[in-house]
Amino acid sequence: MKFFIDTANLAQIKEANDLGILDGVTTNPSLMAKEGIKGTEAVLKHYKDICDIVNAPVSAEVIATDFDGMVAEGKALAAIDKNIVVKIPMIKDGIKAIKWFTDNGIATNCTLVFSAGQAILAAKAGATYVSPFIGRVDDGNWDGVDLIRQISDIYTIQGFQTQILAASIRNSLHIVRCAEVGADVCTCPLDSILGLLKHPLTDIGLAKFLEDAKGLK
Ligand code: E4P
């Protein structure tokens, strides 16, 4: 399973990249706004700054919701860097736009996916990635990880090539469970990635080894 970081924060992207296990970045308009980015030029420059840190796929989301607008915006985003993936919402014109980008060799990430039916449509349109939002599914008292499992089963049976990108990750256990049920990618906040490091027995064991190592000097 690939690890993407789900943030527009450059310091966090650098920190995750320095770990050596980062496979890509996802952003969305809310994450960009959180970094105080304002204006089209600043947005495009920020995506370029991210691409300069990570030589791997970077999802950049369109704001338009009509086909022509999404295609125009997506073309401008894709022109920033070879690693840009155009992120498009799961709406009717979005599916048409994904198909257009697929036919024109531009990678896409179909976002705001909450059902297996939506994931089938994204795959039929040729999306590179499909992003089920598992944390938000959990918030509605459904099982987000089970949605990943269902989509994974369908894609395997049908031979769809679209990669399942588990999004809206809220904790480290989400990452482990997504790996168990066949997610191709998990896009995570930095805290959830670093949370995978934690185990009290590791800390206790290391303290004992370091104590005993003093006797070796
Ligand atoms: C990623 O592509 C999504 O935009 C993101 O994971 C949404 O996460 P949230 O539900 O925490 O906002």
GROMACS .gro file of C-alpha atoms and ligand atoms in nm:
model
  229
    1MET     CA    1   0.000   0.000   0.000
    2LYS     CA    2   0.130   0.344  -0.096
    3PHE     CA    3   0.140   0.626   0.161
    4PHE     CA    4   0.025   0.974   0.056
    5ILE     CA    5   0.013   1.268   0.296
    6ASP     CA    6  -0.317   1.457   0.311
    7THR     CA    7  -0.214   1.819   0.367
    8ALA     CA    8  -0.107   2.139   0.193
    9ASN     CA    9   0.136   2.223   0.475
   10LEU     CA   10   0.487   2.238   0.327
   11ALA     CA   11   0.668   2.165   0.655
   12GLN     CA   12   0.459   1.851   0.714
   13ILE     CA   13   0.512   1.738   0.354
   14LYS     CA   14   0.890   1.782   0.400
   15GLU     CA   15   0.883   1.592   0.731
   16ALA     CA   16   0.693   1.298   0.578
   17ASN     CA   17   0.914   1.301   0.269
   18ASP     CA   18   1.228   1.294   0.486
   19LEU     CA   19   1.102   0.968   0.640
   20GLY     CA   20   1.163   0.812   0.298
   21ILE     CA   21   0.827   0.636   0.282
   22LEU     CA   22   0.615   0.902   0.112
   23ASP     CA   23   0.455   0.808  -0.222
   24GLY     CA   24   0.250   1.121  -0.292
   25VAL     CA   25   0.038   1.411  -0.167
   26THR     CA   26  -0.332   1.493  -0.171
   27THR     CA   27  -0.480   1.836  -0.112
   28ASN     CA   28  -0.827   1.985  -0.127
   29PRO     CA   29  -0.963   2.342  -0.118
   30SER     CA   30  -1.016   2.322   0.260
   31LEU     CA   31  -0.654   2.216   0.319
   32MET     CA   32  -0.528   2.494   0.089
   33ALA     CA   33  -0.742   2.753   0.268
   34LYS     CA   34  -0.604   2.630   0.604
   35GLU     CA   35  -0.255   2.733   0.481
   36GLY     CA   36  -0.383   3.084   0.405
   37ILE     CA   37  -0.333   3.052   0.027
   38LYS     CA   38  -0.538   3.314  -0.161
   39GLY     CA   39  -0.578   3.385  -0.533
   40THR     CA   40  -0.527   3.169  -0.842
   41GLU     CA   41  -0.157   3.255  -0.883
   42ALA     CA   42  -0.081   3.176  -0.521
   43VAL     CA   43  -0.269   2.845  -0.548
   44LEU     CA   44  -0.077   2.742  -0.862
   45LYS     CA   45   0.254   2.844  -0.701
   46HIS     CA   46   0.173   2.644  -0.389
   47TYR     CA   47   0.113   2.331  -0.597
   48LYS     CA   48   0.449   2.393  -0.768
   49ASP     CA   49   0.616   2.428  -0.427
   50ILE     CA   50   0.468   2.090  -0.323
   51CYS     CA   51   0.586   1.929  -0.649
   52ASP     CA   52   0.935   2.066  -0.585
   53ILE     CA   53   0.945   1.879  -0.251
   54VAL     CA   54   0.795   1.546  -0.357
   55ASN     CA   55   0.875   1.376  -0.688
   56ALA     CA   56   0.551   1.175  -0.681
   57PRO     CA   57   0.179   1.222  -0.757
   58VAL     CA   58   0.025   1.543  -0.613
   59SER     CA   59  -0.355   1.571  -0.628
   60ALA     CA   60  -0.478   1.925  -0.705
   61GLU     CA   61  -0.854   1.980  -0.697
   62VAL     CA   62  -1.063   2.175  -0.948
   63ILE     CA   63  -1.314   2.429  -0.816
   64ALA     CA   64  -1.537   2.438  -1.125
   65THR     CA   65  -1.839   2.206  -1.128
   66ASP     CA   66  -1.924   2.219  -1.500
   67PHE     CA   67  -1.749   2.009  -1.768
   68ASP     CA   68  -1.587   2.297  -1.960
   69GLY     CA   69  -1.473   2.468  -1.641
   70MET     CA   70  -1.326   2.146  -1.497
   71VAL     CA   71  -1.140   2.068  -1.821
   72ALA     CA   72  -0.998   2.423  -1.845
   73GLU     CA   73  -0.895   2.428  -1.478
   74GLY     CA   74  -0.757   2.075  -1.488
   75LYS     CA   75  -0.546   2.153  -1.796
   76ALA     CA   76  -0.394   2.454  -1.614
   77LEU     CA   77  -0.324   2.239  -1.306
   78ALA     CA   78  -0.170   1.958  -1.513
   79ALA     CA   79   0.059   2.212  -1.682
   80ILE     CA   80   0.223   2.295  -1.347
   81ASP     CA   81   0.417   1.969  -1.320
   82LYS     CA   82   0.425   1.617  -1.465
   83ASN     CA   83   0.324   1.479  -1.123
   84ILE     CA   84  -0.002   1.673  -1.089
   85VAL     CA   85  -0.313   1.454  -1.063
   86VAL     CA   86  -0.634   1.645  -1.140
   87LYS     CA   87  -0.880   1.590  -0.856
   88ILE     CA   88  -1.242   1.596  -0.968
   89PRO     CA   89  -1.563   1.562  -0.765
   90MET     CA   90  -1.801   1.269  -0.809
   91ILE     CA   91  -2.073   1.452  -0.999
   92LYS     CA   92  -2.221   1.400  -1.347
   93ASP     CA   93  -1.997   1.654  -1.523
   94GLY     CA   94  -1.708   1.525  -1.311
   95ILE     CA   95  -1.743   1.179  -1.466
   96LYS     CA   96  -1.747   1.336  -1.813
   97ALA     CA   97  -1.436   1.537  -1.724
   98ILE     CA   98  -1.256   1.229  -1.586
   99LYS     CA   99  -1.326   1.049  -1.914
  100TRP     CA  100  -1.191   1.350  -2.107
  101PHE     CA  101  -0.870   1.356  -1.900
  102THR     CA  102  -0.834   0.978  -1.932
  103ASP     CA  103  -0.862   1.005  -2.311
  104ASN     CA  104  -0.604   1.284  -2.308
  105GLY     CA  105  -0.350   1.100  -2.091
  106ILE     CA  106  -0.392   1.314  -1.776
  107ALA     CA  107  -0.411   1.141  -1.438
  108THR     CA  108  -0.722   1.196  -1.225
  109ASN     CA  109  -0.840   1.141  -0.870
  110CYS     CA  110  -1.218   1.110  -0.833
  111THR     CA  111  -1.299   1.265  -0.495
  112LEU     CA  112  -1.597   1.277  -0.258
  113VAL     CA  113  -1.681   0.910  -0.307
  114PHE     CA  114  -1.910   0.750  -0.049
  115SER     CA  115  -2.053   0.440  -0.219
  116ALA     CA  116  -1.952   0.139  -0.426
  117GLY     CA  117  -2.178   0.258  -0.709
  118GLN     CA  118  -1.988   0.585  -0.730
  119ALA     CA  119  -1.660   0.392  -0.730
  120ILE     CA  120  -1.781   0.180  -1.025
  121LEU     CA  121  -1.863   0.495  -1.224
  122ALA     CA  122  -1.520   0.645  -1.147
  123ALA     CA  123  -1.350   0.326  -1.267
  124LYS     CA  124  -1.565   0.311  -1.583
  125ALA     CA  125  -1.454   0.669  -1.663
  126GLY     CA  126  -1.092   0.556  -1.624
  127ALA     CA  127  -1.000   0.749  -1.309
  128THR     CA  128  -0.642   0.685  -1.197
  129TYR     CA  129  -0.752   0.699  -0.833
  130VAL     CA  130  -1.086   0.682  -0.654
  131SER     CA  131  -1.108   0.847  -0.312
  132PRO     CA  132  -1.364   0.700  -0.070
  133PHE     CA  133  -1.381   0.925   0.241
  134ILE     CA  134  -1.379   0.665   0.515
  135GLY     CA  135  -1.369   0.898   0.818
  136ARG     CA  136  -1.675   1.085   0.696
  137VAL     CA  137  -1.851   0.751   0.630
  138ASP     CA  138  -1.774   0.650   0.990
  139ASP     CA  139  -1.916   0.983   1.109
  140GLY     CA  140  -2.251   0.876   0.962
  141ASN     CA  141  -2.247   0.549   1.159
  142TRP     CA  142  -2.149   0.342   0.853
  143ASP     CA  143  -1.826   0.145   0.828
  144GLY     CA  144  -1.578   0.333   0.609
  145VAL     CA  145  -1.325   0.048   0.599
  146ASP     CA  146  -1.600  -0.191   0.488
  147LEU     CA  147  -1.663   0.042   0.193
  148ILE     CA  148  -1.296   0.007   0.095
  149ARG     CA  149  -1.328  -0.372   0.120
  150GLN     CA  150  -1.643  -0.371  -0.097
  151ILE     CA  151  -1.482  -0.153  -0.365
  152SER     CA  152  -1.166  -0.365  -0.355
  153ASP     CA  153  -1.370  -0.684  -0.409
  154ILE     CA  154  -1.562  -0.529  -0.700
  155TYR     CA  155  -1.250  -0.391  -0.869
  156THR     CA  156  -1.078  -0.731  -0.838
  157ILE     CA  157  -1.376  -0.923  -0.978
  158GLN     CA  158  -1.426  -0.674  -1.262
  159GLY     CA  159  -1.058  -0.617  -1.337
  160PHE     CA  160  -1.081  -0.237  -1.297
  161GLN     CA  161  -0.739  -0.068  -1.296
  162THR     CA  162  -0.841   0.239  -1.089
  163GLN     CA  163  -0.642   0.257  -0.765
  164ILE     CA  164  -0.838   0.276  -0.440
  165LEU     CA  165  -0.710   0.577  -0.246
  166ALA     CA  166  -0.852   0.561   0.107
  167ALA     CA  167  -0.910   0.921   0.220
  168SER     CA  168  -1.046   1.103   0.523
  169ILE     CA  169  -0.819   0.896   0.747
  170ARG     CA  170  -0.865   0.988   1.113
  171ASN     CA  171  -0.621   0.760   1.297
  172SER     CA  172  -0.343   0.502   1.264
  173LEU     CA  173  -0.584   0.208   1.299
  174HIS     CA  174  -0.764   0.329   0.985
  175ILE     CA  175  -0.433   0.288   0.798
  176VAL     CA  176  -0.381  -0.068   0.924
  177ARG     CA  177  -0.739  -0.169   0.844
  178CYS     CA  178  -0.721  -0.015   0.495
  179ALA     CA  179  -0.406  -0.220   0.430
  180GLU     CA  180  -0.591  -0.534   0.545
  181VAL     CA  181  -0.883  -0.488   0.306
  182GLY     CA  182  -0.685  -0.401  -0.006
  183ALA     CA  183  -0.655  -0.023  -0.038
  184ASP     CA  184  -0.388   0.063  -0.296
  185VAL     CA  185  -0.312   0.397  -0.132
  186CYS     CA  186  -0.388   0.557   0.203
  187THR     CA  187  -0.375   0.937   0.223
  188CYS     CA  188  -0.315   1.036   0.582
  189PRO     CA  189  -0.255   1.330   0.811
  190LEU     CA  190   0.107   1.330   0.938
  191ASP     CA  191  -0.007   1.243   1.293
  192SER     CA  192  -0.171   0.921   1.174
  193ILE     CA  193   0.145   0.816   0.989
  194LEU     CA  194   0.366   0.892   1.291
  195GLY     CA  195   0.115   0.713   1.515
  196LEU     CA  196   0.211   0.388   1.344
  197LEU     CA  197   0.550   0.413   1.517
  198LYS     CA  198   0.403   0.396   1.864
  199HIS     CA  199   0.408   0.093   2.091
  200PRO     CA  200   0.480   0.108   2.466
  201LEU     CA  201   0.675  -0.220   2.455
  202THR     CA  202   0.908  -0.065   2.196
  203ASP     CA  203   0.978   0.225   2.435
  204ILE     CA  204   1.023  -0.007   2.736
  205GLY     CA  205   1.243  -0.248   2.537
  206LEU     CA  206   1.461   0.031   2.397
  207ALA     CA  207   1.508   0.187   2.744
  208LYS     CA  208   1.626  -0.153   2.877
  209PHE     CA  209   1.863  -0.210   2.583
  210LEU     CA  210   2.014   0.136   2.630
  211GLU     CA  211   2.053   0.076   3.004
  212ASP     CA  212   2.223  -0.260   2.944
  213ALA     CA  213   2.439  -0.108   2.672
  214LYS     CA  214   2.606   0.108   2.937
  215GLY     CA  215   2.763  -0.215   3.072
  216LEU     CA  216   2.922  -0.281   2.732
  217LYS     CA  217   3.139   0.031   2.737
  218E4P     C1  218  -0.836   1.367   0.048
  218E4P     O1  219  -0.819   1.353  -0.069
  218E4P     C2  220  -0.957   1.425   0.110
  218E4P     O2  221  -0.982   1.549   0.056
  218E4P     C3  222  -0.944   1.427   0.257
  218E4P     O3  223  -0.887   1.306   0.301
  218E4P     C4  224  -1.072   1.460   0.331
  218E4P     O4  225  -1.049   1.440   0.468
  218E4P     P1  226  -1.146   1.497   0.582
  218E4P     O5  227  -1.271   1.418   0.584
  218E4P     O6  228  -1.066   1.480   0.709
  218E4P     O7  229  -1.168   1.642   0.548
   0.00000   0.00000   0.00000
